[in-house]
Amino acid sequence: MKFAKRMDRFGEGIFSKLLEMKQRKLESGEPVIDLSIGAPNIPPAEHIREALCKAAADEKNYIYAIQDQTELLEAVAGWYQRRYQVSLDPKTEICSLLGSQEGLAHIALSIVDEGDVVLVPDPCYPVFGDGPMLAGAELYYMPQKKENGYIIQLSQIPEEVARRAKFMVVSYPNNPTTAMAPDSFYEELVAFAKRYEIIVLHDNAYSELVFDGKTCGSFLKFPGAKDVGVEFNSLSKTYGLAGARIGFCVGNAEVVSHLKTLKSNMDYGMFLPVQKAAVAAITGDQACVETTRKAYERRRDAMCDGFTSIGWTMEKPEATMFVWARIPHTYSTSESFVMDLLEKAGVIVTPGSAFGPSGEGYVRLALVQDEDVLNQAVEAVKRSGIIPALQP
């Protein structure tokens, strides 16, 4: 059998590798605490689950959706107006996604041709680069360095690269670095995109998971942003609907239109009961959002304080559901540290190298376990004998 040459660009996903490692450990009868994948364990609020169940019980809702329901589009427009003070046209500036991952994997197909340059953050969530590569793009990595607060330095992108670029992906609050960008960055981003005629995709999946009394808005609130790009938003983390796969592409009407056309040839729309659940989530009681945010903040404190107390110093993130931590100096690679951590402590985290060249030397830990389990993880690492290696 012969297969597509484009598959040569992809190796086995890091999360698949980690799952295999986990399974081997469990099959040997050893406990494993998984802090690798950002899979939320906080369920949707009751009113959201009720909306989903009621709609799923209606036999009329099992037809092809084909397109987004008017109710959903108007709900998203209202949500963006209330939450972000951003006005959207429900008919032309909103498109649903079967989860942000699906949108990130496919949108480049509607924008770039083989050989076009796409700018992606480094480190970044893997699909930011995988989607453009699927479309045959050439990637240029924009470093997110600690000395710059993990903020992309647009002025350092070579002129010849910027002139060739057709599309760029940006995301703050950032996965995996957890950084938030100042308003000045977005103002510079809009000017940069206009100057070089680059379409911008801003992923805003973590705007509600911001801690210590801080807040976060939308890329689209900045003057001129809608002229140059779109924003992806998701209900996975904020409302606990990760498995239901609900996301949205909003903003520039031309970009949204091309994505809608692409998707009309790839899927039959979002399951109608899931659309009902989405409406219930973004129009209903928002107390659940604050409850979720507080839960992640408590987990952040438990994890960072706990590991710091045993010698693995961790800076507390200001946002997201992750912690970005340096590996001990005694390890040469993040992957070797991850392997040791699993074998000796039964704790799985994600190597920073999985997020791009600049991720080496770090690991990402997901706040996807309750506080008591996080405390167990700290104790497991302490008992494992890795502790001397964690000393500075």
Coordinates of C-alpha atoms in Angstrom, one line a residue, residues 7-385:
M7 CA 2.0 12.2 6.2
D8 CA 5.8 12.2 6.3
R9 CA 5.5 15.7 7.9
F10 CA 3.8 14.1 10.9
G11 CA 5.1 11.8 13.6
E12 CA 3.0 10.0 16.2
G13 CA 1.3 12.7 18.4
I14 CA 3.0 13.2 21.8
F15 CA -0.3 12.6 23.6
S16 CA -0.6 9.2 21.9
K17 CA 2.9 8.3 23.1
L18 CA 2.1 9.4 26.6
L19 CA -1.1 7.3 26.6
E20 CA 0.9 4.2 25.6
M21 CA 3.3 4.9 28.4
K22 CA 0.4 5.3 30.9
Q23 CA -1.2 2.1 29.7
R24 CA 1.9 0.0 30.2
K25 CA 2.2 1.4 33.8
L26 CA -1.4 0.7 34.6
E27 CA -1.2 -2.8 33.2
S28 CA 1.7 -3.6 35.5
G29 CA -0.6 -2.6 38.4
E30 CA 1.1 0.6 39.3
P31 CA -0.9 3.8 39.9
V32 CA -0.6 6.8 37.5
I33 CA -1.5 10.4 38.0
D34 CA -2.0 12.0 34.7
L35 CA -1.2 15.7 34.4
S36 CA -0.4 15.7 30.7
I37 CA -3.5 16.3 28.6
G38 CA -5.7 19.3 29.2
A39 CA -8.9 17.3 29.6
P40 CA -11.2 19.1 32.0
N41 CA -12.8 17.1 34.7
I42 CA -15.2 19.8 35.8
P43 CA -18.7 18.9 34.3
P44 CA -21.1 21.4 32.7
A45 CA -23.5 23.2 35.0
E46 CA -26.9 21.5 35.6
H47 CA -28.9 23.9 33.3
I48 CA -26.5 23.1 30.4
R49 CA -26.8 19.3 30.9
E50 CA -30.6 19.6 31.1
A51 CA -30.7 21.5 27.8
L52 CA -28.6 18.9 26.1
C53 CA -30.6 16.0 27.5
K54 CA -34.0 17.6 26.7
A55 CA -32.9 18.2 23.1
A56 CA -31.3 14.7 22.8
A57 CA -34.7 13.2 23.8
D58 CA -36.5 14.9 20.9
E59 CA -36.6 12.6 18.0
K60 CA -36.7 15.5 15.6
N61 CA -33.2 16.6 16.5
Y62 CA -31.5 13.6 14.8
I63 CA -31.5 15.1 11.3
Y64 CA -28.5 16.7 9.7
A65 CA -27.9 20.1 11.1
I66 CA -26.4 21.3 7.8
Q67 CA -25.9 24.8 9.2
D68 CA -25.8 26.8 12.4
Q69 CA -29.3 27.5 13.8
T70 CA -30.3 31.2 14.0
E71 CA -30.8 30.8 17.7
L72 CA -27.1 29.8 18.1
L73 CA -25.7 32.5 15.9
E74 CA -27.7 35.2 17.8
A75 CA -26.7 33.8 21.1
V76 CA -23.0 34.0 20.2
A77 CA -23.4 37.6 19.0
G78 CA -25.1 38.4 22.3
W79 CA -22.4 36.6 24.3
Y80 CA -19.6 38.5 22.5
Q81 CA -21.4 41.8 23.1
R82 CA -22.0 41.2 26.8
R83 CA -18.7 39.6 27.6
Y84 CA -16.2 41.3 25.3
Q85 CA -18.0 44.4 24.1
V86 CA -17.5 43.2 20.5
S87 CA -20.3 43.6 18.0
L88 CA -20.8 40.7 15.5
D89 CA -23.1 40.1 12.6
P90 CA -24.8 36.8 13.3
K91 CA -25.2 36.1 9.6
T92 CA -21.8 36.8 8.3
E93 CA -19.3 37.0 11.1
I94 CA -19.9 33.7 13.1
C95 CA -19.2 30.1 12.2
S96 CA -19.4 27.2 14.6
L97 CA -16.6 24.7 14.9
L98 CA -16.7 21.1 16.0
G99 CA -14.3 22.1 18.7
S100 CA -11.5 24.6 18.3
Q101 CA -9.1 21.7 17.3
E102 CA -11.2 20.9 14.3
G103 CA -11.2 24.6 13.2
L104 CA -7.4 24.9 13.8
A105 CA -6.8 21.8 11.8
H106 CA -8.8 23.0 8.8
I107 CA -8.9 26.8 8.5
A108 CA -5.5 27.0 6.8
L109 CA -6.9 24.9 4.0
S110 CA -9.2 27.9 3.2
I111 CA -6.3 30.4 3.3
V112 CA -3.0 29.1 2.2
D113 CA -1.6 27.3 -0.8
E114 CA 1.3 24.9 -1.0
G115 CA 4.5 26.7 -0.1
D116 CA 2.9 29.7 1.5
V117 CA 4.5 31.0 4.8
V118 CA 2.5 30.8 8.0
L119 CA 3.7 32.3 11.2
V120 CA 3.2 30.3 14.4
P121 CA 4.2 30.8 18.0
D122 CA 7.1 28.8 19.5
P123 CA 6.3 27.1 21.8
C124 CA 2.7 26.5 20.8
Y125 CA -0.2 24.1 20.9
P126 CA 0.8 21.5 18.3
V127 CA -2.2 21.9 16.0
F128 CA -1.3 25.6 15.4
G129 CA 1.5 24.3 13.2
D130 CA 0.0 20.9 12.2
G131 CA -3.1 22.6 10.5
P132 CA -1.0 24.8 8.2
M133 CA 1.4 21.9 7.5
L134 CA -1.6 19.8 6.4
A135 CA -2.3 22.6 3.9
G136 CA 1.3 22.4 2.6
A137 CA 2.5 25.6 4.3
E138 CA 6.0 26.5 5.2
L139 CA 6.2 27.4 8.9
Y140 CA 8.1 30.2 10.5
Y141 CA 8.4 30.0 14.3
M142 CA 7.9 33.2 16.3
P143 CA 9.8 32.7 19.6
Q144 CA 8.0 33.3 22.9
K145 CA 10.9 33.8 25.3
K146 CA 10.8 34.1 29.0
E147 CA 12.9 37.2 29.0
N148 CA 10.2 38.9 27.0
G149 CA 7.4 37.6 29.2
Y150 CA 6.7 35.0 26.5
I151 CA 5.3 37.7 24.2
I152 CA 6.1 37.4 20.5
Q153 CA 8.4 40.2 19.4
L154 CA 6.9 41.1 16.0
S155 CA 9.7 43.6 15.2
Q156 CA 12.2 40.7 15.2
I157 CA 10.4 38.9 12.4
P158 CA 12.7 39.3 9.3
E159 CA 11.3 41.6 6.7
E160 CA 11.5 39.0 3.9
V161 CA 9.6 36.5 6.1
A162 CA 6.9 39.0 6.9
R163 CA 6.4 39.9 3.3
R164 CA 6.0 36.2 2.3
A165 CA 3.6 35.4 5.2
K166 CA 0.0 34.9 4.4
F167 CA -1.4 33.7 7.7
M168 CA -0.4 33.8 11.3
V169 CA -1.7 32.2 14.5
V170 CA -1.5 33.9 17.9
S171 CA -2.9 32.9 21.3
Y172 CA -3.0 34.7 24.6
P173 CA -3.6 33.6 27.4
N174 CA -1.1 31.2 26.0
N175 CA -0.9 27.4 25.9
P176 CA 1.6 26.2 27.0
T177 CA 3.5 29.2 28.5
T178 CA 0.3 30.6 30.3
A179 CA 1.3 34.2 29.5
M180 CA -1.1 37.0 28.9
A181 CA -0.4 39.8 26.3
P182 CA -0.7 43.5 27.0
D183 CA -3.0 45.8 25.0
S184 CA 0.1 47.2 23.3
F185 CA 0.9 43.8 21.7
Y186 CA -2.5 43.6 20.1
E187 CA -2.3 47.2 18.8
E188 CA 1.1 46.3 17.3
L189 CA -0.3 43.0 15.9
V190 CA -3.1 44.8 14.0
A191 CA -0.6 47.3 12.5
F192 CA 1.8 44.5 11.6
A193 CA -1.0 42.4 9.9
K194 CA -2.2 45.4 7.9
R195 CA 1.3 46.4 6.8
Y196 CA 2.1 42.9 5.4
E197 CA -1.5 41.9 4.5
I198 CA -1.4 38.9 6.8
I199 CA -4.6 37.1 8.0
V200 CA -4.6 36.7 11.8
L201 CA -6.1 33.9 13.8
H202 CA -6.3 34.6 17.5
D203 CA -7.1 31.6 19.7
N204 CA -8.9 32.9 22.8
A205 CA -9.8 29.6 24.5
Y206 CA -8.6 30.6 28.0
S207 CA -10.0 34.1 28.4
E208 CA -12.2 33.0 31.4
L209 CA -9.4 31.1 33.2
V210 CA -7.5 34.2 34.4
F211 CA -6.5 34.4 38.1
D212 CA -5.7 36.8 40.9
G213 CA -8.5 39.2 40.1
K214 CA -7.2 39.9 36.5
T215 CA -9.4 39.9 33.4
C216 CA -8.9 39.2 29.8
G217 CA -10.8 40.4 26.7
S218 CA -11.0 39.7 23.0
F219 CA -8.5 40.4 20.2
L220 CA -11.5 41.8 18.2
K221 CA -12.1 44.7 20.6
F222 CA -9.0 46.4 19.2
P223 CA -9.5 48.9 16.4
G224 CA -8.9 47.3 13.0
A225 CA -8.7 43.8 14.3
K226 CA -11.8 42.6 12.4
D227 CA -10.2 44.0 9.2
V228 CA -7.3 41.6 9.5
G229 CA -8.6 38.5 11.1
V230 CA -10.7 36.2 13.3
E231 CA -10.8 34.8 16.8
F232 CA -11.5 31.3 17.9
N233 CA -13.4 30.7 21.1
S234 CA -14.3 27.5 22.8
L235 CA -16.8 26.2 25.4
S236 CA -14.6 23.3 26.3
K237 CA -12.8 24.7 29.4
T238 CA -15.1 27.5 30.4
Y239 CA -18.3 25.5 30.5
G240 CA -17.0 21.9 30.8
L241 CA -18.2 20.9 27.3
A242 CA -14.9 19.5 26.0
G243 CA -16.3 16.2 24.8
A244 CA -19.3 17.9 23.2
R245 CA -16.9 19.7 20.8
I246 CA -18.2 23.3 20.6
G247 CA -16.2 26.2 19.3
F248 CA -16.6 29.3 17.2
C249 CA -14.8 31.3 14.6
V250 CA -15.8 34.9 14.7
G251 CA -14.7 38.2 13.1
N252 CA -13.7 39.0 9.6
A253 CA -16.6 38.2 7.3
E254 CA -14.5 37.1 4.4
V255 CA -12.4 34.7 6.4
V256 CA -15.6 33.3 8.1
S257 CA -17.2 32.9 4.7
H258 CA -14.3 30.9 3.3
L259 CA -14.3 28.7 6.3
K260 CA -18.0 28.1 6.1
T261 CA -17.6 27.1 2.4
L262 CA -14.8 24.7 3.3
K263 CA -16.8 23.1 6.2
S264 CA -19.9 22.7 4.0
N265 CA -17.8 20.3 2.0
M266 CA -16.5 18.4 5.0
D267 CA -19.2 18.0 7.6
Y268 CA -23.0 18.3 8.1
G269 CA -22.9 20.8 11.0
M270 CA -23.1 20.5 14.7
F271 CA -25.5 18.0 16.3
L272 CA -28.6 20.0 17.1
P273 CA -28.8 19.0 20.8
V274 CA -25.2 20.3 21.2
Q275 CA -26.2 23.6 19.6
K276 CA -29.0 23.8 22.3
A277 CA -26.4 23.1 25.0
A278 CA -24.2 25.8 23.6
V279 CA -27.1 28.3 23.7
A280 CA -27.9 27.4 27.3
A281 CA -24.2 27.8 28.3
I282 CA -23.6 31.3 26.9
T283 CA -27.1 32.7 27.6
G284 CA -27.8 31.1 31.0
D285 CA -26.6 31.7 34.5
Q286 CA -22.9 32.6 34.3
A287 CA -22.2 31.7 38.0
C288 CA -20.7 28.4 36.7
V289 CA -17.9 30.3 35.0
E290 CA -16.7 31.9 38.2
T291 CA -17.0 28.6 40.0
T292 CA -14.8 26.9 37.4
R293 CA -12.3 29.7 37.5
K294 CA -11.9 29.5 41.2
A295 CA -11.5 25.7 41.1
Y296 CA -8.6 26.1 38.7
E297 CA -7.0 28.8 40.8
R298 CA -7.2 26.6 43.9
R299 CA -5.6 23.8 41.9
R300 CA -2.9 26.1 40.6
D301 CA -2.0 27.1 44.2
A302 CA -2.0 23.5 45.4
M303 CA 0.3 22.3 42.6
C304 CA 2.7 25.2 42.6
D305 CA 3.0 25.5 46.4
G306 CA 3.3 21.8 46.7
F307 CA 6.0 21.2 44.2
T308 CA 7.9 24.3 45.2
S309 CA 7.9 23.0 48.8
I310 CA 9.8 19.9 47.8
G311 CA 12.4 21.7 45.7
W312 CA 10.8 21.9 42.2
T313 CA 10.2 25.6 42.1
M314 CA 7.2 26.6 39.9
E315 CA 6.0 30.1 39.1
K316 CA 2.2 30.5 39.5
P317 CA 0.6 31.1 36.1
E318 CA -1.6 34.1 35.7
A319 CA -4.0 32.3 33.4
T320 CA -5.0 29.0 31.7
M321 CA -5.4 25.5 33.1
F322 CA -1.6 24.8 32.9
V323 CA 1.7 25.3 34.7
W324 CA 4.8 25.8 32.6
A325 CA 7.8 24.7 34.6
R326 CA 11.6 24.3 34.0
I327 CA 13.0 20.8 34.2
P328 CA 15.7 20.2 36.8
H329 CA 19.2 21.2 35.7
T330 CA 20.4 17.6 36.0
Y331 CA 18.3 16.6 32.9
S332 CA 19.4 17.4 29.4
T333 CA 16.0 17.0 27.7
S334 CA 12.4 17.5 28.7
E335 CA 11.5 14.0 27.4
S336 CA 14.1 12.2 29.5
F337 CA 12.7 14.0 32.6
V338 CA 9.2 13.1 31.7
M339 CA 10.2 9.4 31.3
D340 CA 11.9 9.4 34.6
L341 CA 9.0 11.1 36.3
L342 CA 6.6 8.5 35.1
E343 CA 8.8 5.5 35.9
K344 CA 9.9 6.6 39.3
A345 CA 6.9 8.6 40.5
G346 CA 3.9 7.5 38.4
V347 CA 3.2 11.1 37.4
I348 CA 2.7 12.0 33.7
V349 CA 3.4 15.5 32.4
T350 CA 4.0 16.8 28.8
P351 CA 7.6 17.5 27.6
G352 CA 8.0 21.0 26.5
S353 CA 9.7 19.8 23.3
A354 CA 6.2 18.7 22.1
F355 CA 5.3 22.3 21.7
G356 CA 8.2 23.4 19.4
P357 CA 11.9 24.1 19.5
S358 CA 11.6 26.8 22.2
G359 CA 9.8 24.4 24.5
E360 CA 12.8 22.3 25.3
G361 CA 13.9 22.6 28.9
Y362 CA 10.3 22.9 30.2
V363 CA 7.4 20.7 30.9
R364 CA 3.7 21.5 30.9
L365 CA 1.5 20.3 33.8
A366 CA -2.3 20.3 33.4
L367 CA -4.6 21.3 36.3
V368 CA -7.0 18.5 35.5
Q369 CA -7.1 16.7 38.8
D370 CA -8.7 17.7 42.1
E371 CA -6.6 19.2 44.8
D372 CA -6.3 16.0 46.8
V373 CA -4.9 14.2 43.8
L374 CA -2.5 17.0 43.1
N375 CA -1.3 16.7 46.7
Q376 CA -0.8 12.9 46.1
A377 CA 1.3 13.8 43.0
V378 CA 3.5 16.0 45.1
E379 CA 4.0 13.2 47.6
A380 CA 4.7 10.6 44.9
V381 CA 7.4 12.8 43.4
K382 CA 8.9 13.4 46.9
R383 CA 8.9 9.7 47.7
S384 CA 10.3 8.7 44.3
G385 CA 13.9 9.6 45.0

